[in-house]
PDB file of C-alpha atoms and ligand atoms in Angstrom:
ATOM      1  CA  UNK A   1     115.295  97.229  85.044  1.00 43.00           C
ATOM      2  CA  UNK A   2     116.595  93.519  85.837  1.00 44.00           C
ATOM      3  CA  UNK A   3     114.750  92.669  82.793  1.00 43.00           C
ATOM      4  CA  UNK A   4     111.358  93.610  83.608  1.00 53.00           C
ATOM      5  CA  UNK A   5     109.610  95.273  80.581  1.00 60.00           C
ATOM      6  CA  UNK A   6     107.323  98.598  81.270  1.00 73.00           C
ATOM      7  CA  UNK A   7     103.594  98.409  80.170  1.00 78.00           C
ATOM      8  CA  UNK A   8     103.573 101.856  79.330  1.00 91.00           C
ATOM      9  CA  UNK A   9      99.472 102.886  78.278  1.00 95.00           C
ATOM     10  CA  UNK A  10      98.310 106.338  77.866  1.00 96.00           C
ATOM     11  CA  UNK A  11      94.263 107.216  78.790  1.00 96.00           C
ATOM     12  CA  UNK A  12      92.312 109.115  76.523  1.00 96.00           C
ATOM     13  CA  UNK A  13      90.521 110.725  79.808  1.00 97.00           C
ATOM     14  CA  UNK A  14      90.249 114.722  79.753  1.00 97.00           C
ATOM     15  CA  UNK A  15      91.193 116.429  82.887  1.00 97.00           C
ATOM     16  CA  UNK A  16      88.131 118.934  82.662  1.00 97.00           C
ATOM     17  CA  UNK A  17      85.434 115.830  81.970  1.00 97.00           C
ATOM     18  CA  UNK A  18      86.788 114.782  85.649  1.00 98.00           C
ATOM     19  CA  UNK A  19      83.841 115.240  88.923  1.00 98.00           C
ATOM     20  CA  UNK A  20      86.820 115.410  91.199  1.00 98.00           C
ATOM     21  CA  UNK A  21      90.320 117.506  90.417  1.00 98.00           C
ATOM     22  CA  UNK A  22      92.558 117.835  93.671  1.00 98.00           C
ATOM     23  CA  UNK A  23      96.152 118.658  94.475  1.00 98.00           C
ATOM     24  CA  UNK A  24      97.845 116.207  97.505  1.00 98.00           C
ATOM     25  CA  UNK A  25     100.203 118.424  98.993  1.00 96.00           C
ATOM     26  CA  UNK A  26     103.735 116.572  99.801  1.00 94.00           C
ATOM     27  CA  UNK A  27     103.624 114.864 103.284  1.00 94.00           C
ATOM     28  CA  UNK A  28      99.593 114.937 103.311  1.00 96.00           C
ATOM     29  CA  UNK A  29      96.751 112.252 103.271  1.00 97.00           C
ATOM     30  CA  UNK A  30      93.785 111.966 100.755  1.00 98.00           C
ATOM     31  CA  UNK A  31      90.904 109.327 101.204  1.00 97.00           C
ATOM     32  CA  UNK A  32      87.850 108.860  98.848  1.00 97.00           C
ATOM     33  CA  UNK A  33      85.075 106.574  98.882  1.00 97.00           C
ATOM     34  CA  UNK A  34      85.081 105.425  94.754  1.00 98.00           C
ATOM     35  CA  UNK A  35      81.782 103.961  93.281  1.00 98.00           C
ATOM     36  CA  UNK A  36      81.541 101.252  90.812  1.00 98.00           C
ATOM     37  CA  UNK A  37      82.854 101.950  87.247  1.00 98.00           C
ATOM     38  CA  UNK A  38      84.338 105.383  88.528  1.00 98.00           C
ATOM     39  CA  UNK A  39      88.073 106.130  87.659  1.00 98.00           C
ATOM     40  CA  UNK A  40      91.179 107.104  89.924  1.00 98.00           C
ATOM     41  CA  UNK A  41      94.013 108.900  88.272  1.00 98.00           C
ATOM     42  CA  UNK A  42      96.722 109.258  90.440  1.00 98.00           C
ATOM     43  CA  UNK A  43      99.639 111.833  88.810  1.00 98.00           C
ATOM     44  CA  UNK A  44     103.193 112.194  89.418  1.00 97.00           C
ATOM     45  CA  UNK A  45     102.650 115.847  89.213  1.00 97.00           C
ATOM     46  CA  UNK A  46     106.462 117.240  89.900  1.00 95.00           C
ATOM     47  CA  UNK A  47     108.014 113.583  89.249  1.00 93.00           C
ATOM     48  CA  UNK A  48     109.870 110.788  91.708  1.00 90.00           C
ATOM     49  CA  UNK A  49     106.997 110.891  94.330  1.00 92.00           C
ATOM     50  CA  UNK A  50     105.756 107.721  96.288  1.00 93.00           C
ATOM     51  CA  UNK A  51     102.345 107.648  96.298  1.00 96.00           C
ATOM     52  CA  UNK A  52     101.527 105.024  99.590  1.00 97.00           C
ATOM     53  CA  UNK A  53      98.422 104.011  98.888  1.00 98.00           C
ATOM     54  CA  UNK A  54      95.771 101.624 100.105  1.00 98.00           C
ATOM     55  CA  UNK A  55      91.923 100.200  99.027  1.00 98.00           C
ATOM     56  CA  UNK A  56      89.319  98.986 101.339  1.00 97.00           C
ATOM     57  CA  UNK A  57      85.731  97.066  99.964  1.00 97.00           C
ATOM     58  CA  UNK A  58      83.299 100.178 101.381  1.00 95.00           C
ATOM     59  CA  UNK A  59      81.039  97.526 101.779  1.00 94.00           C
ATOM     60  CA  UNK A  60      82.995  95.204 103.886  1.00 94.00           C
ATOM     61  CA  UNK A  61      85.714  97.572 105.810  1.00 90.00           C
ATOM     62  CA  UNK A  62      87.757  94.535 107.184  1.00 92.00           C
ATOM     63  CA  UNK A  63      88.313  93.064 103.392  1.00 96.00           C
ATOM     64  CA  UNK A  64      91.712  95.803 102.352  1.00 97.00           C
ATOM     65  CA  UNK A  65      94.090  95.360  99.851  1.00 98.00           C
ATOM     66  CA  UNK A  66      96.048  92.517  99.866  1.00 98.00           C
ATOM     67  CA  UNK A  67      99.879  92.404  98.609  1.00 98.00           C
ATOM     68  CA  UNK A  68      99.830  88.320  98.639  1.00 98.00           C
ATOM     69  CA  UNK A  69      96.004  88.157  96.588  1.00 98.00           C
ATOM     70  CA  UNK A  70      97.555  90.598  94.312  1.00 98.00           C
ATOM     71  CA  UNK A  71     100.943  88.861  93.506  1.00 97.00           C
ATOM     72  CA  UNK A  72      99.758  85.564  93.500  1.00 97.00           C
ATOM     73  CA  UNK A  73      96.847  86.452  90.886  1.00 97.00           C
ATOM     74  CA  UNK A  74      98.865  88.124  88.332  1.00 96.00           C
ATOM     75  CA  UNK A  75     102.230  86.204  88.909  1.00 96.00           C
ATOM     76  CA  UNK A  76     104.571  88.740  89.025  1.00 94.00           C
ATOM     77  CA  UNK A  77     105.616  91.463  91.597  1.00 94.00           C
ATOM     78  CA  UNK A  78     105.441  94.795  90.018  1.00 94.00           C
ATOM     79  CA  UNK A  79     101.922  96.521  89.363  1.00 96.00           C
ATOM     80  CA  UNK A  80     101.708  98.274  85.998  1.00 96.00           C
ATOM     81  CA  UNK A  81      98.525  98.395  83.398  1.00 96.00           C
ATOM     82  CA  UNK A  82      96.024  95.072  83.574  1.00 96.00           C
ATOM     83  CA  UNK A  83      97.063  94.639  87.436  1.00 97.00           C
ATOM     84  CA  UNK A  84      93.978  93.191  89.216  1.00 98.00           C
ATOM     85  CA  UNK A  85      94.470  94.795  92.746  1.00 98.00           C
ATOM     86  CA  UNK A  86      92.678  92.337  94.719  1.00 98.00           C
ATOM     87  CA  UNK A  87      91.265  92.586  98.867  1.00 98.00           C
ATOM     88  CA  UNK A  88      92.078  89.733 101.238  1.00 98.00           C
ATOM     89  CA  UNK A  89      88.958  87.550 100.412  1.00 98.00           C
ATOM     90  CA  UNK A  90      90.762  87.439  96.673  1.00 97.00           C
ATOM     91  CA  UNK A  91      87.677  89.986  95.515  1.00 98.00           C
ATOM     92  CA  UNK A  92      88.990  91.841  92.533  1.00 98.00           C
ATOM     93  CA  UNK A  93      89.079  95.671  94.198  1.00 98.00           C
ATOM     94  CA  UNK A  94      90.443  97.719  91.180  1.00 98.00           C
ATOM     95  CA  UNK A  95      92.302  97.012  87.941  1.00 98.00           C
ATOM     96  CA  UNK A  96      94.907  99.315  86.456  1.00 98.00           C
ATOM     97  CA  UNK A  97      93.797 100.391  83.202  1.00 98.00           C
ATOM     98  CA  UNK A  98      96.980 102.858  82.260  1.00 98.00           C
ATOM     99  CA  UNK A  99     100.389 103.775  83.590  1.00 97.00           C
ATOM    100  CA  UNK A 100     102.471 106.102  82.085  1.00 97.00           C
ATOM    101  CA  UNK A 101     105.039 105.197  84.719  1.00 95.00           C
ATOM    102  CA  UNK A 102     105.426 101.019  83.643  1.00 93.00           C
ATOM    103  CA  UNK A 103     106.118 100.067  86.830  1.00 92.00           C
ATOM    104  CA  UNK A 104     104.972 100.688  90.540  1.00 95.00           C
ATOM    105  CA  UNK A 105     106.154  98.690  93.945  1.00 95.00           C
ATOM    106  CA  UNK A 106     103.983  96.743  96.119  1.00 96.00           C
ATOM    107  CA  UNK A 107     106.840  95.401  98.386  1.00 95.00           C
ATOM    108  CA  UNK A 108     108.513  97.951 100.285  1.00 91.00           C
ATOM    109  CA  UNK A 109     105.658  98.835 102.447  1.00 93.00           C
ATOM    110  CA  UNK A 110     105.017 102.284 104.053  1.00 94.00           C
ATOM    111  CA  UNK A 111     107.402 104.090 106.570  1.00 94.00           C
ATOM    112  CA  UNK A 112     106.848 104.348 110.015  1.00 93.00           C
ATOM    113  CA  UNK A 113     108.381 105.998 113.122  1.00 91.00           C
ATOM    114  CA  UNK A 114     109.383 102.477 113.883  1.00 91.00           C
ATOM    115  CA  UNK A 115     110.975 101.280 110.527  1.00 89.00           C
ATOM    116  CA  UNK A 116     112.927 105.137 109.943  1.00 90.00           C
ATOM    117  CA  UNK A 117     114.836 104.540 113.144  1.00 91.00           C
ATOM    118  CA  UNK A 118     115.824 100.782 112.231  1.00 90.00           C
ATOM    119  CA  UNK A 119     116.416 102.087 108.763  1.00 88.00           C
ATOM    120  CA  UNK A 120     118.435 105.310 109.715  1.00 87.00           C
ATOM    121  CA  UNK A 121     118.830 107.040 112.844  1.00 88.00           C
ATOM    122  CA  UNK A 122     117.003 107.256 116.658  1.00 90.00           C
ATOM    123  CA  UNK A 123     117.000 110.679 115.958  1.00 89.00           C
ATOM    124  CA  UNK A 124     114.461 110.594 112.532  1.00 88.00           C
ATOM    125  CA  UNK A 125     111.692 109.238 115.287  1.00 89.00           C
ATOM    126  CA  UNK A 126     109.788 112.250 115.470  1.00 86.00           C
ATOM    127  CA  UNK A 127     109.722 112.712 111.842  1.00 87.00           C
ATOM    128  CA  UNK A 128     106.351 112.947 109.689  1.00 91.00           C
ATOM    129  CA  UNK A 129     105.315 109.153 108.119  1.00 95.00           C
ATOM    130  CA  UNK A 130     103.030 107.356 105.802  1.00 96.00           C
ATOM    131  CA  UNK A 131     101.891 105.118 108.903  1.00 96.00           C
ATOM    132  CA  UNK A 132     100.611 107.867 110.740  1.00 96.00           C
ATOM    133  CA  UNK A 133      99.330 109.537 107.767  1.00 97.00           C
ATOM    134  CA  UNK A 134      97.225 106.518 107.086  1.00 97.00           C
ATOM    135  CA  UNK A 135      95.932 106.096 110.736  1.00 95.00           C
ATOM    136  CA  UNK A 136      94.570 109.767 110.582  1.00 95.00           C
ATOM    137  CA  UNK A 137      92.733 109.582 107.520  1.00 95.00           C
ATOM    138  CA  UNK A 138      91.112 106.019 108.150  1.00 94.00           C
ATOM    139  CA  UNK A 139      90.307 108.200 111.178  1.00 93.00           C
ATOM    140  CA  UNK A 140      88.383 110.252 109.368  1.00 93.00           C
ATOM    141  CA  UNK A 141      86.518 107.675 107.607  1.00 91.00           C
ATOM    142  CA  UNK A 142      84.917 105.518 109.854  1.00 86.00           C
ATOM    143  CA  UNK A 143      85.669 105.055 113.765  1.00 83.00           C
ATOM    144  CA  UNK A 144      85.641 101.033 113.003  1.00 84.00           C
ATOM    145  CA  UNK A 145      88.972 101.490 111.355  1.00 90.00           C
ATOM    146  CA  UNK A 146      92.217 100.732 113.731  1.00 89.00           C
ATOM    147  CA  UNK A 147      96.053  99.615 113.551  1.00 90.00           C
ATOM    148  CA  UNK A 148      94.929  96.385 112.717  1.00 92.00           C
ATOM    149  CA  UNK A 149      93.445  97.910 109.436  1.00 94.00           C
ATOM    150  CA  UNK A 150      96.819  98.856 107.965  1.00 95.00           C
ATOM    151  CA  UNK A 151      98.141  95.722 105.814  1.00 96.00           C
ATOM    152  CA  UNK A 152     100.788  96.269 103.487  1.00 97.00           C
ATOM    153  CA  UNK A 153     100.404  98.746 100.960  1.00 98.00           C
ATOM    154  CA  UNK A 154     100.934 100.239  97.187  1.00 98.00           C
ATOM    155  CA  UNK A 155     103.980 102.614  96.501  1.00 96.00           C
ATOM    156  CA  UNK A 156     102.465 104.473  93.490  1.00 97.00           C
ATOM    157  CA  UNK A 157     105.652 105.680  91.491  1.00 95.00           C
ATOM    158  CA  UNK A 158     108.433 104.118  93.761  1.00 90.00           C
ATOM    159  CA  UNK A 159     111.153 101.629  92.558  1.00 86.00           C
ATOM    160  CA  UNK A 160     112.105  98.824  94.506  1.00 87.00           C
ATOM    161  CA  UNK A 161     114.026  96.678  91.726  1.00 86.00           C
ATOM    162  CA  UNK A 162     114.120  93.095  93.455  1.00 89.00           C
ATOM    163  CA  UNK A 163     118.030  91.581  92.593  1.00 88.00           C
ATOM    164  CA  UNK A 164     118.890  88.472  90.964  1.00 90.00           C
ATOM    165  CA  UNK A 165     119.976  87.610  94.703  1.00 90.00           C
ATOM    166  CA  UNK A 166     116.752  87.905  95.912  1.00 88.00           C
ATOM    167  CA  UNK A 167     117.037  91.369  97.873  1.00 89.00           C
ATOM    168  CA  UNK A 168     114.919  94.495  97.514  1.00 87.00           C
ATOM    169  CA  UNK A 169     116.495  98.164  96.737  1.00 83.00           C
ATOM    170  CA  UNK A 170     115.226 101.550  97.332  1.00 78.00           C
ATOM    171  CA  UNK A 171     116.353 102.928  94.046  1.00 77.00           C
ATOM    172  CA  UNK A 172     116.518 106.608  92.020  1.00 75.00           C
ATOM    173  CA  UNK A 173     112.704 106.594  90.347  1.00 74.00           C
ATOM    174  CA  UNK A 174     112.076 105.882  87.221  1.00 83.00           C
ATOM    175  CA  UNK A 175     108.543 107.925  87.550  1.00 89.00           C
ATOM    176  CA  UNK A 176     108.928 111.855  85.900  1.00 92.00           C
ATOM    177  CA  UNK A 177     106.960 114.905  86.028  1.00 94.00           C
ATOM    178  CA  UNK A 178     103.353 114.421  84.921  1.00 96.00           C
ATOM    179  CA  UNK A 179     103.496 110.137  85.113  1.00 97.00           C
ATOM    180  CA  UNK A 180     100.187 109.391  86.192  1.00 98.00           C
ATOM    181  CA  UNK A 181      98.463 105.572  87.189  1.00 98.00           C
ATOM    182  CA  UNK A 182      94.807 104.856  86.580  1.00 98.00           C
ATOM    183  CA  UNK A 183      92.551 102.630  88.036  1.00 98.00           C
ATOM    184  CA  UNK A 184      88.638 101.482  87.810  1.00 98.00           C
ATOM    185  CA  UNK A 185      87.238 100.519  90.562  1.00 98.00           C
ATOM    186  CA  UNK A 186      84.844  97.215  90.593  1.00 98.00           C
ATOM    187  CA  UNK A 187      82.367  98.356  93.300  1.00 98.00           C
ATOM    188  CA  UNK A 188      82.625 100.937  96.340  1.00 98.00           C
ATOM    189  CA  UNK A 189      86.198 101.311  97.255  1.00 98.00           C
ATOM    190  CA  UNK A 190      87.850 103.881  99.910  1.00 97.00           C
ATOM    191  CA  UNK A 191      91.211 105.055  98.484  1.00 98.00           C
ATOM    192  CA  UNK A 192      93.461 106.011 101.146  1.00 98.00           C
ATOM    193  CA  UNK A 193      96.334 107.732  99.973  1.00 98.00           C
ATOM    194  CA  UNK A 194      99.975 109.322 102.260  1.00 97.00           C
ATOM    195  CA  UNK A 195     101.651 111.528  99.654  1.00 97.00           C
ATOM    196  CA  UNK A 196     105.010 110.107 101.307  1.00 95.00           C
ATOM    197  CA  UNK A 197     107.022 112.471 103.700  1.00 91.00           C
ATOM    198  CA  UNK A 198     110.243 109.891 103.491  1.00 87.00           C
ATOM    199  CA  UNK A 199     113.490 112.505 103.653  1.00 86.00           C
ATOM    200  CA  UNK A 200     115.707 109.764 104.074  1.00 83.00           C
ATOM    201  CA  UNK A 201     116.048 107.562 101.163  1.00 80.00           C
ATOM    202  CA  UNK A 202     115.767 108.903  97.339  1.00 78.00           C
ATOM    203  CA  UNK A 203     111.949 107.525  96.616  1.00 77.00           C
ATOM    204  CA  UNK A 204     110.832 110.559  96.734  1.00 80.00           C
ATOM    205  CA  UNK A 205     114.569 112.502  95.454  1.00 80.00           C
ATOM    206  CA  UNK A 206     114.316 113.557  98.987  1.00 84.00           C
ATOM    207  CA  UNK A 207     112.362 116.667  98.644  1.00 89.00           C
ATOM    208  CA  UNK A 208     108.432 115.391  98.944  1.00 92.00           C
ATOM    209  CA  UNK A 209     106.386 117.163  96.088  1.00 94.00           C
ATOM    210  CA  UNK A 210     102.210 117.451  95.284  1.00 97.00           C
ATOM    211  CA  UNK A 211     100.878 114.686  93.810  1.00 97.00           C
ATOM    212  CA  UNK A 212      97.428 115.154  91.928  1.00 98.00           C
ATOM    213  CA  UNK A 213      94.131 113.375  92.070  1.00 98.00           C
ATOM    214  CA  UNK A 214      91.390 113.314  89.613  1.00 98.00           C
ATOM    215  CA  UNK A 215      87.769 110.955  89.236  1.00 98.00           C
ATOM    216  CA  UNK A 216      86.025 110.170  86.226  1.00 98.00           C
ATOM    217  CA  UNK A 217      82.446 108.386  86.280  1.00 97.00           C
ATOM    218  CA  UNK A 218      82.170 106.041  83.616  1.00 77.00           C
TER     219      UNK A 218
HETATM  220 ZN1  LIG B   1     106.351 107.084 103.357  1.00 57.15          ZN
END
């Protein structure tokens, strides 16, 4: 784990106290307006699923998740329990309150059309993405989103071990069946979620599976 210690947590939260219990099938989007003090579990149902995931302020659409904010706030790359996920202005968006996982990637960004056919072949082109899943939900939330509202996002449950020289790896995952993540949210935040469709690299042990969604009010 290049020496990177896991802040493993448990949450006492009960599955049948939750307003909100749904099943992400693999390749598919999910988006969710949160309200303040609510809770986002986000589980690992099958295990070694990416999760692609992104936050918008519901009250101001432009201000999304910022990789950067984040980073810079907590000093360290790797999101795991106390992670302040924080929105371009440096607003405080959602913090991660347990992780049964230890450790989740904010650095390799989502795949795309574009990036599959640098990354592998011309051929994978046609081939079901995260980008596109994104674009489709935002879609469905508000016609004001666009392109220009897709920053660089969260891979829930994906390992991307950063090496002592400096370069990132797509590596086996060191998520398993039933890891979950879970997050508060600060005030009204949209989730937007691709349950990742990648074939081509092993973040998701190439063969996609469900992940699971639950909210809690506080
Ligand atoms: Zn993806």
């Amino acid at each position: 784990m290049n020496g990177v210690s896991l802040a493993k947590k448990e949450s006492q939260r009960k599955a049948e106290d939750a307003i909100l219990d749904v099943t992400v099938p693999a390749g598919e989007g999910w988006s969710h307006e949160l309200l303040p003090g609510q809770v986002l579990r986000i589980i690992d149902v099958e295990g070694n699923q990416a999760a692609d995931t992104l936050f918008y302020d519901a009250e101001h659409p432009h201000d999304h998740y910022s990789v950067t904010r984040t980073i810079a706030g907590q000093g360290g790359i790797y999101l795991t329990t106390s992670s302040v996920l924080r929105a371009e202005s440096g607003k405080p968006l959602l913090t991660i309150i347990a992780d049964t996982c230890g450790r989740h990637d904010t650095l390799g960004g989502a795949c795309s059309a574009e990036s599959n056919t640098v990354r592998y072949a011309h051929d994978t082109l046609p081939m079901h993405n995260c980008r596109d899943t994104f674009l489709l939900e935002l879609a469905k939330q508000s016609e004001r989103y666009g392109k220009r509202d897709l920053p660089p996002n969260i891979n829930f449950f994906m390992n991307v071990p950063v090496t002592p020289a400096g370069e990132l790896q797509f590596a086996d995952g060191i998520s398993g069946p039933g890891c979950y993540v879970e997050l508060e949210s600060h005030g009204r935040t949209l989730a937007l979620i691709s349950n990742c469709p990648q074939l081509n690299n092993p973040c998701n042990a190439y063969n996609p599976t469900p992940i699971r969604v639950l909210i809690w009010d506080n």
